Amino acid sequence: MPPSHLAPAPVELKPATGRRWPEWMRGLLARGAPRARVVAPPEVRLGQAIEIEWGIDCPAGNLASVSVSLVGSEVAHQRISARTGISIVSHTSVFEVRELARAVGQVGVRVAYGRGSGVVPARAVPSFVARHNEIAWAILVAADFRAGTSDREVPQLRESFPLVVRGPA
Amino acid sequence: MSGSALKLEILLDEGRTSFEPGARLSGVAAWTAPSPPRALEVRLTWTSRSGAGRDVRIEQTLPLDAPSATERRPFAFTLPAEPYSFRGQLVSLTWSVELVAQPGDDTITVPIVVAPGAAPLELVAVR
């Protein structure tokens, strides 16, 4: 068993499921839709160094730029009752953004990848989840793409990969 | 037993109400009632609040066995490492120590702070 001050071994993080599933499926199945991947420790501690690997599958080869950040957010999940059932609207306020990596894409390159690192802020709030309220931490991959010659909308990618932040060891 | 006849009190040692995570919190639970309460317990709780709703969690409970009608009973908790007390733009989280008597759920609550530096963190929106 590793010492408690070491982060767990890096794994490929799962993207957040905040999107509605039809939208998620369309994104997954769309031809040429870019997709992001992040490999990072699933759990880190305040004040601890974090190292990540990121990748973007970009079949169109038109990646312009990408930034990868550690983001901390307050989230309030509001339950709204209606005759058709209960829907949940989540309100978010971001309190921490730490850039871990930034890169510029090369034309024609279909798979971009890289590494990044940083330090989890020492004075911040660890993750917690309750029914209505939450402190959520995630690795956010934000990418822009070059416009093509067609009239198709130029996509932007903002994919969030949740991880857990604990208090210091 | 009527609620008005029951008097509950929590006295934290040295009057401290702010603590580091993992610290020891100790004090005295005191009560006066016309007859012995059926049950009494000290609870360590936290509450998160936002416009979306309130979440309450009882982290630890100390039953005070066989209470007399009037008594002072020492208690102690080891505070957990998390969550921290904080005030954000949407969500806040506060801790408290409660003395709860049965029947009737008569309660006295003492708010406390559990956070590094013994002060609630202030979360500021960055975008």
Coordinates of N, CA, C and O in Angstrom, one line a residue, chain A residues 72 74 92-97, chain B residues 87-90 122-127:
Chain A
G72 N -12.0 24.1 -9.7 CA -12.9 23.8 -8.6 C -14.1 24.6 -8.6 O -14.1 25.8 -8.9
E74 N -18.3 25.4 -7.0 CA -19.4 25.2 -6.1 C -20.6 24.8 -7.0 O -20.7 25.4 -8.1
T92 N -23.6 26.6 -11.1 CA -22.2 26.5 -10.8 C -21.5 27.8 -10.7 O -21.8 28.7 -11.4
S93 N -20.6 27.9 -9.7 CA -19.7 29.0 -9.6 C -18.3 28.5 -9.4 O -18.0 27.8 -8.5
V94 N -17.5 28.9 -10.3 CA -16.1 28.4 -10.3 C -15.2 29.3 -9.4 O -15.3 30.5 -9.5
F95 N -14.5 28.7 -8.5 CA -13.7 29.4 -7.5 C -12.2 29.2 -7.7 O -11.4 29.9 -7.1
E96 N -11.8 28.3 -8.6 CA -10.4 28.0 -8.8 C -10.1 27.5 -10.2 O -10.8 26.6 -10.6
V97 N -9.2 28.1 -10.8 CA -8.7 27.6 -12.2 C -7.2 27.6 -12.2 O -6.6 28.7 -12.0
Chain B
R87 N -17.7 29.7 3.0 CA -18.7 30.6 2.5 C -18.4 30.8 1.0 O -17.4 31.4 0.7
G88 N -19.3 30.4 0.1 CA -19.1 30.6 -1.3 C -20.1 31.5 -1.9 O -20.9 32.2 -1.2
Q89 N -20.1 31.6 -3.2 CA -21.1 32.5 -3.9 C -22.4 31.8 -4.0 O -23.5 32.4 -4.0
L90 N -22.4 30.4 -4.0 CA -23.7 29.7 -4.1 C -23.9 28.9 -2.9 O -25.1 28.7 -2.4
E122 N -13.3 31.6 2.3 CA -14.2 32.4 1.5 C -13.9 32.0 0.1 O -12.8 32.1 -0.4
L123 N -14.9 31.6 -0.7 CA -14.7 31.2 -2.1 C -15.2 32.4 -2.9 O -16.3 32.8 -2.8
V124 N -14.3 32.8 -3.8 CA -14.6 33.9 -4.7 C -14.7 33.4 -6.1 O -13.9 32.7 -6.6
A125 N -15.8 33.8 -6.8 CA -15.9 33.4 -8.2 C -14.8 34.0 -9.0 O -14.5 35.1 -8.9
V126 N -14.2 33.1 -9.9 CA -13.1 33.6 -10.7 C -13.5 33.8 -12.2 O -12.8 34.4 -12.9
R127 N -14.7 33.4 -12.5 CA -15.2 33.7 -13.9 C -16.7 33.4 -14.0 O -17.2 32.7 -13.1

